[in-house]
Amino acid sequence: LAKTTQPISMDSYEGQEVNITCSHNNIATNDYITWYQQFPSQGPRFIIQGYKTKVTNEVASLFIPADRKSSTLSLPRVSLSDTAVYYCLVGAFQGSSAGNNRKLIWGLGTSLAVNP
Amino acid sequence: GAGVSQSPRYKVAKRGQDVALRCDPISGHVSLFWYQQALGQGPEFLTYFQNEAQLDKSGLPSDRFFAERPEGSVSTLKIQRTQQEDSAVYLCASSPRGHGDTQYFGPGTRLTVL
């Protein structure tokens, strides 16, 4: 099962761009890379998912190099409300029956503190 | 409902008591997951259902933990003879199809065993 490594904590200031890098050296061919955000006393919330190159949505961008052994979550112009824990996961290919029995492994995540 | 709901939100149990935690997934979602999250840690997988079938229960820490989803919708996680080390937040998530899909999480049930 793929395992991820990411920084335990990061600090930033309002208005800055934040990049959180995740290492996943043992990523499998069928694995997607997914990022979740978790606020205190809440369940994790999906942010973005990608397979290769670059994915962008209304809240973040995800950069994945060609070897897929790492990925970088980019949060543009963070605000105080972006203070949360961010988890990087690798797991089964979306909709693949081969992946239906693989469980996702969540690490400790990256605790991001955005300061005024 | 609009999202995944869990009840109760908070549960205090005396050591040795049995507890039952409920999860109402998003209507129509095929997959349902239970996770345990200790303070300061990431969620740890407990078990996974596809409809009513429990396809993976490898994460259940002991035979005191039991989960069911008899009609393929609502699920219950039962913990028998609770121990202090069972104190954690129990998260439920559902997804439209399988593991690779986006998981939608409930708010969790915080269990405290005294």
Coordinates of N, CA and C in Angstrom, one line a residue:
Chain A
L1 N 0.8 -1.2 0.0 CA 0.0 0.0 0.0 C 0.9 1.2 0.0
A2 N 0.5 2.2 -0.8 CA 1.3 3.4 -1.0 C 1.3 4.2 0.3
K3 N 2.4 4.8 0.6 CA 2.5 5.6 1.9 C 3.0 7.0 1.5
T4 N 2.6 8.0 2.2 CA 2.9 9.4 1.9 C 3.7 10.0 3.0
T5 N 4.5 11.0 2.7 CA 5.3 11.8 3.6 C 5.1 13.2 3.3
Q6 N 4.7 14.0 4.3 CA 4.5 15.4 4.2 C 5.0 16.2 5.4
P7 N 5.2 17.5 5.3 CA 5.7 18.2 6.5 C 4.6 18.2 7.6
I8 N 5.1 18.1 8.8 CA 4.2 18.1 10.0 C 3.4 19.4 10.1
S9 N 4.1 20.5 9.9 CA 3.5 21.8 10.1 C 4.1 22.8 9.1
M10 N 3.3 23.9 8.9 CA 3.8 25.0 8.0 C 3.1 26.3 8.6
D11 N 3.8 27.4 8.4 CA 3.3 28.7 8.8 C 3.2 29.6 7.6
S12 N 2.2 30.4 7.5 CA 2.1 31.4 6.5 C 1.4 32.6 6.9
Y13 N 1.3 33.6 6.0 CA 0.5 34.8 6.3 C -0.6 35.0 5.3
E14 N -1.6 35.7 5.8 CA -2.7 36.0 4.9 C -2.2 36.6 3.5
G15 N -2.8 36.2 2.5 CA -2.5 36.7 1.2 C -1.3 36.0 0.4
Q16 N -0.6 35.2 1.2 CA 0.5 34.5 0.5 C 0.1 33.2 -0.2
E17 N 0.9 32.7 -1.1 CA 0.6 31.4 -1.7 C 1.3 30.3 -0.8
V18 N 0.6 29.3 -0.6 CA 1.2 28.2 0.2 C 1.3 26.9 -0.7
N19 N 2.5 26.3 -0.6 CA 2.7 25.1 -1.4 C 3.1 24.0 -0.4
I20 N 2.3 22.9 -0.4 CA 2.6 21.8 0.5 C 3.0 20.6 -0.4
T21 N 4.2 20.0 -0.2 CA 4.6 18.9 -1.0 C 4.5 17.6 -0.3
C22 N 4.1 16.6 -1.0 CA 3.9 15.3 -0.5 C 4.7 14.3 -1.3
S23 N 5.4 13.4 -0.6 CA 6.2 12.4 -1.3 C 5.5 11.0 -1.2
H24 N 5.5 10.4 -2.3 CA 4.8 9.0 -2.4 C 5.6 8.2 -3.4
N25 N 6.8 7.7 -2.9 CA 7.7 7.0 -3.8 C 7.2 5.7 -4.3
N26 N 6.3 5.1 -3.6 CA 5.8 3.8 -4.0 C 4.4 3.8 -4.7
I27 N 4.1 4.9 -5.2 CA 2.8 5.1 -5.9 C 2.7 4.0 -7.0
A28 N 1.5 3.4 -7.1 CA 1.2 2.4 -8.1 C 0.6 3.0 -9.3
T29 N 0.6 2.3 -10.4 CA 0.1 2.8 -11.7 C -1.3 3.3 -11.6
N30 N -2.1 2.5 -10.9 CA -3.5 2.8 -10.8 C -3.9 3.9 -9.7
D31 N -2.9 4.4 -9.0 CA -3.2 5.3 -7.9 C -3.5 6.7 -8.3
Y32 N -4.5 7.3 -7.8 CA -4.8 8.7 -7.8 C -4.1 9.4 -6.6
I33 N -3.9 10.7 -6.7 CA -3.5 11.5 -5.6 C -4.6 12.4 -5.2
T34 N -4.9 12.4 -3.9 CA -6.1 13.1 -3.4 C -5.7 13.9 -2.2
W35 N -6.1 15.1 -2.1 CA -5.9 16.0 -0.9 C -7.2 16.3 -0.2
Y36 N -7.1 16.2 1.1 CA -8.3 16.6 2.0 C -7.8 17.7 3.0
Q37 N -8.8 18.4 3.4 CA -8.6 19.5 4.4 C -9.5 19.1 5.6
Q38 N -9.0 19.3 6.8 CA -9.8 19.0 8.0 C -9.6 20.2 9.0
F39 N -10.8 20.7 9.4 CA -10.9 21.7 10.5 C -11.1 21.0 11.8
P40 N -10.8 21.6 12.9 CA -11.1 21.0 14.2 C -12.5 20.6 14.4
S41 N -12.8 19.5 14.9 CA -14.2 19.0 15.2 C -15.0 18.8 14.0
Q42 N -14.4 18.6 12.8 CA -15.1 18.3 11.6 C -14.4 17.1 10.9
G43 N -15.2 16.5 10.0 CA -14.6 15.4 9.2 C -13.8 16.1 8.1
P44 N -12.9 15.3 7.5 CA -12.1 15.8 6.4 C -13.0 16.2 5.2
R45 N -12.5 17.1 4.4 CA -13.3 17.6 3.2 C -12.4 17.5 2.0
F46 N -12.9 17.0 0.9 CA -12.2 16.8 -0.3 C -11.8 18.2 -0.9
I47 N -10.5 18.3 -1.3 CA -10.0 19.5 -1.9 C -9.8 19.3 -3.4
I48 N -9.0 18.3 -3.8 CA -8.6 18.2 -5.2 C -8.0 16.8 -5.4
Q49 N -8.1 16.3 -6.6 CA -7.6 15.0 -6.9 C -7.0 15.1 -8.3
G50 N -5.9 14.3 -8.5 CA -5.3 14.3 -9.8 C -4.5 13.0 -10.1
Y51 N -4.1 12.8 -11.3 CA -3.4 11.6 -11.7 C -2.0 12.0 -12.2
K52 N -1.9 13.0 -13.0 CA -0.6 13.5 -13.5 C -0.7 14.9 -14.0
T53 N 0.4 15.5 -14.2 CA 0.5 16.9 -14.6 C -0.1 17.9 -13.6
K54 N -1.1 18.7 -14.1 CA -1.6 19.7 -13.3 C -3.1 19.7 -13.3
V55 N -3.7 19.9 -12.1 CA -5.2 20.0 -12.0 C -5.4 21.3 -11.2
T56 N -6.4 22.0 -11.6 CA -6.8 23.2 -10.9 C -8.3 23.3 -10.7
N57 N -8.7 23.7 -9.6 CA -10.2 24.0 -9.3 C -10.3 25.3 -8.7
E58 N -11.5 25.6 -8.1 CA -11.7 27.0 -7.6 C -11.0 27.2 -6.3
V59 N -10.4 26.2 -5.7 CA -9.8 26.5 -4.4 C -8.3 26.2 -4.4
A60 N -7.8 25.3 -5.3 CA -6.4 24.9 -5.2 C -5.9 24.4 -6.6
S61 N -4.6 24.2 -6.6 CA -4.0 23.6 -7.8 C -3.2 22.4 -7.3
L62 N -3.0 21.4 -8.1 CA -2.3 20.2 -7.7 C -1.3 20.0 -8.9
F63 N 0.0 20.0 -8.5 CA 1.1 19.7 -9.5 C 1.7 18.4 -9.3
I64 N 1.8 17.6 -10.3 CA 2.3 16.2 -10.2 C 3.4 16.1 -11.3
P65 N 4.6 15.8 -10.9 CA 5.7 15.6 -11.9 C 5.5 14.3 -12.7
A66 N 6.3 14.2 -13.7 CA 6.1 13.0 -14.6 C 6.3 11.7 -13.9
D67 N 7.3 11.6 -12.9 CA 7.5 10.3 -12.3 C 6.4 10.0 -11.2
R68 N 5.6 11.0 -10.9 CA 4.5 10.9 -9.9 C 4.9 10.5 -8.5
K69 N 6.2 10.6 -8.2 CA 6.7 10.2 -6.9 C 6.5 11.3 -5.8
S70 N 5.9 12.4 -6.2 CA 5.6 13.5 -5.3 C 4.5 14.3 -5.9
S71 N 3.9 15.2 -5.1 CA 2.9 16.1 -5.6 C 2.9 17.3 -4.7
T72 N 2.4 18.4 -5.3 CA 2.4 19.7 -4.5 C 1.0 20.3 -4.6
L73 N 0.5 20.5 -3.4 CA -0.8 21.2 -3.3 C -0.5 22.7 -3.2
S74 N -1.1 23.5 -4.0 CA -0.9 25.0 -4.0 C -2.2 25.7 -3.7
L75 N -2.1 26.5 -2.6 CA -3.2 27.3 -2.2 C -2.9 28.8 -2.4
P76 N -3.6 29.4 -3.4 CA -3.3 30.8 -3.7 C -3.9 31.7 -2.7
R77 N -3.1 32.7 -2.3 CA -3.6 33.8 -1.4 C -4.4 33.3 -0.2
V78 N -3.8 32.6 0.7 CA -4.5 32.0 1.8 C -5.1 33.1 2.7
S79 N -6.1 32.7 3.4 CA -6.7 33.5 4.4 C -6.7 32.8 5.8
L80 N -7.1 33.5 6.8 CA -7.1 32.9 8.2 C -8.0 31.6 8.2
S81 N -9.0 31.6 7.4 CA -9.9 30.4 7.4 C -9.3 29.2 6.7
D82 N -8.1 29.3 6.1 CA -7.4 28.2 5.5 C -6.6 27.4 6.6
T83 N -6.6 27.9 7.8 CA -5.9 27.2 8.9 C -6.6 25.9 9.1
A84 N -5.8 24.8 8.9 CA -6.4 23.5 9.0 C -5.3 22.5 8.8
V85 N -5.7 21.2 8.9 CA -4.7 20.1 8.6 C -5.0 19.6 7.2
Y86 N -4.0 19.4 6.4 CA -4.1 19.0 5.0 C -3.5 17.6 4.9
Y87 N -4.3 16.7 4.3 CA -3.8 15.3 4.1 C -3.6 15.0 2.7
C88 N -2.5 14.3 2.4 CA -2.3 13.8 1.0 C -2.5 12.3 1.1
L89 N -3.2 11.8 0.1 CA -3.5 10.3 0.1 C -3.2 9.8 -1.3
V90 N -2.8 8.6 -1.4 CA -2.7 7.9 -2.7 C -3.6 6.7 -2.6
G91 N -4.4 6.4 -3.7 CA -5.3 5.3 -3.6 C -5.8 4.9 -4.9
A92 N -6.7 4.0 -4.9 CA -7.2 3.2 -6.1 C -7.7 4.2 -7.1
F93 N -7.5 3.7 -8.4 CA -8.0 4.4 -9.5 C -9.5 4.6 -9.5
Q94 N -10.0 5.8 -9.7 CA -11.4 6.1 -9.6 C -12.2 5.1 -10.4
G95 N -13.1 4.5 -9.8 CA -14.1 3.6 -10.5 C -13.5 2.2 -10.8
S96 N -12.2 2.0 -10.5 CA -11.6 0.7 -10.9 C -12.1 -0.4 -10.0
S97 N -12.5 -1.5 -10.5 CA -12.9 -2.6 -9.7 C -11.7 -3.2 -9.0
A98 N -10.6 -3.1 -9.6 CA -9.4 -3.6 -9.0 C -9.0 -2.9 -7.8
G99 N -9.5 -1.7 -7.7 CA -9.1 -0.9 -6.5 C -10.1 -0.8 -5.4
N100 N -11.2 -1.5 -5.7 CA -12.3 -1.4 -4.7 C -12.0 -1.9 -3.3
N101 N -11.1 -2.8 -3.2 CA -10.8 -3.3 -1.9 C -9.5 -2.8 -1.3
R102 N -9.0 -1.7 -1.8 CA -7.8 -1.2 -1.3 C -8.2 0.0 -0.3
K103 N -7.6 0.0 0.8 CA -8.0 1.0 1.8 C -6.9 2.2 1.6
L104 N -7.4 3.4 1.9 CA -6.5 4.5 1.8 C -5.8 4.6 3.1
I105 N -4.5 5.1 3.1 CA -3.7 5.3 4.3 C -3.6 6.8 4.5
W106 N -4.0 7.3 5.6 CA -3.9 8.7 6.0 C -2.7 8.8 6.9
G107 N -1.8 9.8 6.6 CA -0.7 10.0 7.5 C -1.1 11.0 8.5
L108 N -0.1 11.7 9.1 CA -0.4 12.7 10.1 C -0.9 14.0 9.5
G109 N -0.7 14.2 8.2 CA -1.1 15.5 7.6 C -0.2 16.6 7.9
T110 N -0.4 17.7 7.3 CA 0.3 19.0 7.5 C -0.6 20.0 8.1
S111 N -0.2 20.4 9.3 CA -0.9 21.4 10.0 C -0.5 22.8 9.5
L112 N -1.4 23.5 8.8 CA -1.1 24.8 8.3 C -1.7 25.9 9.2
A113 N -0.8 26.8 9.6 CA -1.3 27.9 10.4 C -1.1 29.2 9.6
V114 N -2.2 29.9 9.3 CA -2.2 31.2 8.6 C -2.3 32.3 9.6
N115 N -1.3 33.1 9.6 CA -1.3 34.3 10.6 C -1.7 35.6 9.9
P116 N -2.3 36.5 10.7 CA -2.7 37.8 10.2 C -1.5 38.7 9.8
Chain B
G1 N -30.7 13.5 3.2 CA -30.1 14.7 3.6 C -29.0 15.2 2.7
A2 N -28.5 16.4 3.0 CA -27.5 16.9 2.1 C -26.1 16.3 2.3
G3 N -25.8 15.8 3.4 CA -24.5 15.3 3.7 C -24.6 14.0 4.6
V4 N -23.4 13.6 5.0 CA -23.3 12.4 5.9 C -23.6 12.9 7.3
S5 N -24.5 12.2 8.0 CA -24.7 12.6 9.4 C -24.4 11.4 10.3
Q6 N -24.0 11.8 11.5 CA -23.6 10.8 12.5 C -24.2 11.1 13.8
S7 N -24.6 10.1 14.6 CA -25.1 10.3 15.9 C -24.7 9.2 16.8
P8 N -24.5 9.5 18.1 CA -24.5 10.9 18.7 C -23.3 11.6 18.3
R9 N -23.2 12.9 18.5 CA -22.0 13.7 18.2 C -21.0 13.4 19.3
Y10 N -21.4 13.3 20.5 CA -20.6 13.0 21.7 C -21.1 11.9 22.5
K11 N -20.2 11.0 22.9 CA -20.7 9.9 23.8 C -19.7 9.6 24.9
V12 N -20.1 9.6 26.1 CA -19.3 9.3 27.2 C -19.7 7.9 27.7
A13 N -18.8 7.0 27.9 CA -19.1 5.7 28.3 C -18.2 5.3 29.5
K14 N -18.7 4.5 30.4 CA -17.9 3.9 31.4 C -17.2 2.7 30.9
R15 N -16.0 2.5 31.3 CA -15.2 1.3 30.9 C -16.1 0.0 31.1
G16 N -16.2 -0.7 30.0 CA -16.9 -2.0 30.1 C -18.3 -1.9 29.5
Q17 N -18.8 -0.7 29.2 CA -20.1 -0.5 28.6 C -20.0 -0.8 27.1
D18 N -21.2 -1.1 26.5 CA -21.3 -1.2 25.1 C -21.8 0.1 24.5
V19 N -21.3 0.4 23.3 CA -21.8 1.6 22.6 C -22.1 1.3 21.2
A20 N -23.0 2.1 20.6 CA -23.4 2.0 19.2 C -23.4 3.3 18.6
L21 N -22.7 3.5 17.5 CA -22.5 4.7 16.8 C -23.2 4.6 15.4
R22 N -24.0 5.6 15.1 CA -24.8 5.5 13.8 C -24.2 6.4 12.8
C23 N -24.3 6.0 11.5 CA -24.0 6.8 10.4 C -25.0 6.7 9.3
D24 N -25.5 7.9 8.9 CA -26.4 8.0 7.8 C -25.7 8.6 6.6
P25 N -25.4 7.7 5.6 CA -24.6 8.2 4.4 C -25.5 9.1 3.5
I26 N -24.8 9.6 2.5 CA -25.5 10.3 1.5 C -26.4 9.3 0.7
S27 N -27.6 9.7 0.5 CA -28.5 8.8 -0.2 C -28.0 8.3 -1.6
G28 N -28.0 7.0 -1.8 CA -27.6 6.5 -3.0 C -26.1 6.1 -3.1
H29 N -25.3 6.5 -2.1 CA -23.9 6.2 -2.1 C -23.7 4.7 -1.8
V30 N -22.9 4.1 -2.7 CA -22.7 2.7 -2.6 C -21.7 2.3 -1.5
S31 N -20.7 3.1 -1.3 CA -19.6 2.7 -0.4 C -19.7 3.5 0.9
L32 N -19.3 2.8 2.0 CA -19.4 3.4 3.3 C -18.1 3.0 4.1
F33 N -17.5 3.9 4.7 CA -16.2 3.7 5.4 C -16.4 4.1 6.9
W34 N -15.7 3.4 7.8 CA -15.6 3.9 9.1 C -14.1 4.1 9.4
Y35 N -13.8 5.2 10.1 CA -12.4 5.5 10.5 C -12.4 5.8 12.0
Q36 N -11.2 5.6 12.6 CA -11.0 6.0 14.0 C -9.9 7.1 13.9
Q37 N -10.1 8.2 14.6 CA -9.1 9.3 14.6 C -8.8 9.7 16.0
A38 N -7.5 9.4 16.4 CA -7.1 9.8 17.8 C -6.6 11.2 17.7
L39 N -6.5 11.8 18.8 CA -6.2 13.2 18.9 C -4.8 13.5 18.3
G40 N -4.7 14.4 17.3 CA -3.5 14.7 16.7 C -3.0 13.8 15.6
Q41 N -3.8 12.8 15.3 CA -3.5 11.8 14.3 C -4.4 11.9 13.1
G42 N -4.0 11.2 12.0 CA -4.9 11.1 10.9 C -5.9 10.0 11.1
P43 N -6.9 10.0 10.3 CA -7.9 9.0 10.4 C -7.3 7.6 10.1
E44 N -7.7 6.6 10.8 CA -7.2 5.2 10.5 C -8.4 4.4 10.1
F45 N -8.2 3.7 9.0 CA -9.3 2.9 8.4 C -9.7 1.8 9.4
L46 N -11.0 1.6 9.5 CA -11.5 0.5 10.3 C -12.2 -0.6 9.4
T47 N -13.1 -0.1 8.6 CA -13.9 -1.1 7.8 C -14.6 -0.4 6.6
Y48 N -15.0 -1.2 5.6 CA -15.5 -0.7 4.4 C -16.7 -1.6 3.9
F49 N -17.8 -0.9 3.5 CA -18.9 -1.6 3.0 C -19.1 -1.2 1.5
Q50 N -19.5 -2.1 0.7 CA -20.1 -1.8 -0.6 C -21.5 -2.3 -0.6
N51 N -22.5 -1.4 -0.6 CA -23.9 -1.7 -0.3 C -23.9 -2.4 1.1
E52 N -24.5 -3.6 1.2 CA -24.6 -4.2 2.5 C -23.5 -5.2 2.8
A53 N -22.6 -5.3 1.8 CA -21.5 -6.3 2.0 C -20.3 -5.6 2.6
Q54 N -19.8 -6.2 3.7 CA -18.6 -5.7 4.4 C -17.4 -6.3 3.7
L55 N -16.8 -5.6 2.8 CA -15.7 -6.1 2.0 C -14.3 -6.1 2.6
D56 N -14.2 -5.2 3.6 CA -12.9 -5.2 4.3 C -13.1 -4.7 5.7
K57 N -12.7 -5.6 6.6 CA -12.8 -5.2 8.1 C -11.4 -5.4 8.7
S58 N -10.4 -5.3 7.9 CA -9.0 -5.5 8.4 C -8.6 -4.5 9.4
G59 N -9.2 -3.3 9.4 CA -8.8 -2.3 10.4 C -9.4 -2.3 11.7
L60 N -10.4 -3.2 11.9 CA -11.0 -3.3 13.2 C -10.0 -3.8 14.2
P61 N -9.8 -3.0 15.3 CA -8.7 -3.3 16.2 C -8.9 -4.6 17.0
S62 N -10.1 -5.0 17.3 CA -10.3 -6.3 18.0 C -11.7 -6.8 17.8
D63 N -11.9 -8.0 18.3 CA -13.3 -8.5 18.1 C -14.3 -7.9 18.9
R64 N -14.0 -6.8 19.7 CA -15.0 -6.1 20.4 C -15.6 -5.1 19.4
F65 N -15.0 -4.8 18.3 CA -15.6 -3.9 17.3 C -16.4 -4.7 16.2
F66 N -17.5 -4.2 16.0 CA -18.4 -4.8 15.0 C -19.2 -3.8 14.2
A67 N -19.3 -3.9 12.9 CA -20.0 -2.9 12.1 C -21.0 -3.7 11.2
E68 N -22.1 -3.0 10.9 CA -23.1 -3.6 10.0 C -23.7 -2.5 9.2
R69 N -24.3 -2.9 8.1 CA -25.0 -2.1 7.2 C -26.1 -2.9 6.5
P70 N -27.0 -3.4 7.2 CA -27.9 -4.5 6.8 C -28.7 -4.2 5.5
E71 N -29.1 -2.9 5.3 CA -29.9 -2.6 4.1 C -29.2 -1.8 3.1
G72 N -27.9 -1.7 3.3 CA -27.1 -0.9 2.3 C -27.2 0.6 2.4
S73 N -27.7 1.0 3.5 CA -27.7 2.5 3.7 C -27.1 2.9 5.1
V74 N -28.0 3.0 6.1 CA -27.5 3.3 7.4 C -26.5 2.2 8.0
S75 N -25.5 2.7 8.7 CA -24.5 1.8 9.2 C -24.4 2.0 10.7
T76 N -24.1 1.0 11.5 CA -23.8 1.1 12.9 C -22.5 0.5 13.2
L77 N -21.7 1.2 14.0 CA -20.5 0.7 14.5 C -20.7 0.4 16.0
K78 N -20.5 -0.8 16.4 CA -20.7 -1.2 17.8 C -19.4 -1.6 18.4
I79 N -19.2 -1.1 19.6 CA -18.0 -1.4 20.4 C -18.5 -2.0 21.7
Q80 N -18.1 -3.2 21.9 CA -18.5 -3.9 23.2 C -17.4 -3.8 24.2
R81 N -17.8 -3.7 25.4 CA -16.9 -3.7 26.6 C -15.8 -2.7 26.4
T82 N -16.2 -1.4 26.2 CA -15.3 -0.3 25.9 C -14.1 -0.2 26.8
Q83 N -13.0 0.1 26.3 CA -11.8 0.3 27.0 C -11.3 1.8 26.8
Q84 N -10.5 2.3 27.7 CA -10.0 3.7 27.6 C -9.3 3.9 26.3
E85 N -8.6 3.0 25.8 CA -7.9 3.2 24.5 C -8.9 3.3 23.3
D86 N -10.2 3.0 23.5 CA -11.1 3.2 22.5 C -11.5 4.7 22.3
S87 N -11.1 5.5 23.3 CA -11.5 6.9 23.2 C -10.9 7.6 21.9
A88 N -11.7 8.1 21.1 CA -11.3 8.7 19.8 C -12.5 9.3 19.2
V89 N -12.3 9.9 18.0 CA -13.4 10.4 17.2 C -13.6 9.3 16.1
Y90 N -14.8 8.9 15.9 CA -15.1 7.9 14.9 C -15.8 8.6 13.8
L91 N -15.2 8.5 12.6 CA -15.6 9.2 11.4 C -16.3 8.2 10.5
C92 N -17.3 8.6 9.8 CA -18.0 7.8 8.8 C -17.9 8.6 7.5
A93 N -17.7 7.9 6.4 CA -17.6 8.5 5.1 C -18.4 7.7 4.1
S94 N -18.9 8.3 3.1 CA -19.6 7.6 2.0 C -19.1 8.1 0.7
S95 N -19.1 7.2 -0.3 CA -18.7 7.7 -1.7 C -19.7 7.0 -2.7
P96 N -19.8 7.6 -3.8 CA -20.8 7.1 -4.8 C -20.5 5.7 -5.3
R97 N -19.2 5.4 -5.4 CA -18.8 4.1 -5.9 C -17.8 3.4 -5.0
G98 N -16.5 3.3 -5.5 CA -15.5 2.6 -4.7 C -14.5 3.4 -4.1
H99 N -13.4 2.8 -3.7 CA -12.3 3.4 -2.9 C -11.8 4.6 -3.6
G100 N -11.7 4.6 -4.9 CA -11.0 5.8 -5.6 C -11.8 7.0 -5.6
D101 N -13.1 6.9 -5.3 CA -14.0 8.0 -5.3 C -13.7 9.0 -4.2
T102 N -14.2 10.2 -4.4 CA -14.2 11.2 -3.3 C -15.0 10.7 -2.2
Q103 N -14.5 10.8 -1.0 CA -15.2 10.4 0.2 C -15.8 11.6 0.9
Y104 N -17.0 11.5 1.3 CA -17.7 12.6 1.9 C -17.9 12.2 3.4
F105 N -17.3 13.0 4.3 CA -17.2 12.6 5.7 C -18.4 13.3 6.5
G106 N -18.8 12.6 7.5 CA -19.6 13.1 8.5 C -18.8 13.9 9.6
P107 N -19.5 14.5 10.5 CA -18.8 15.3 11.5 C -18.0 14.5 12.6
G108 N -18.4 13.2 12.6 CA -17.7 12.3 13.6 C -18.5 12.2 14.9
T109 N -18.2 11.1 15.6 CA -18.7 10.9 17.0 C -17.5 10.9 17.9
R110 N -17.5 11.8 18.9 CA -16.3 11.8 19.8 C -16.7 10.9 21.0
L111 N -16.0 9.8 21.1 CA -16.2 8.8 22.2 C -15.2 9.0 23.3
T112 N -15.6 9.1 24.5 CA -14.8 9.2 25.6 C -15.1 8.1 26.6
V113 N -14.1 7.3 26.9 CA -14.3 6.1 27.8 C -13.6 6.4 29.1
L114 N -14.4 6.5 30.2 CA -13.9 6.8 31.5 C -13.5 5.6 32.3

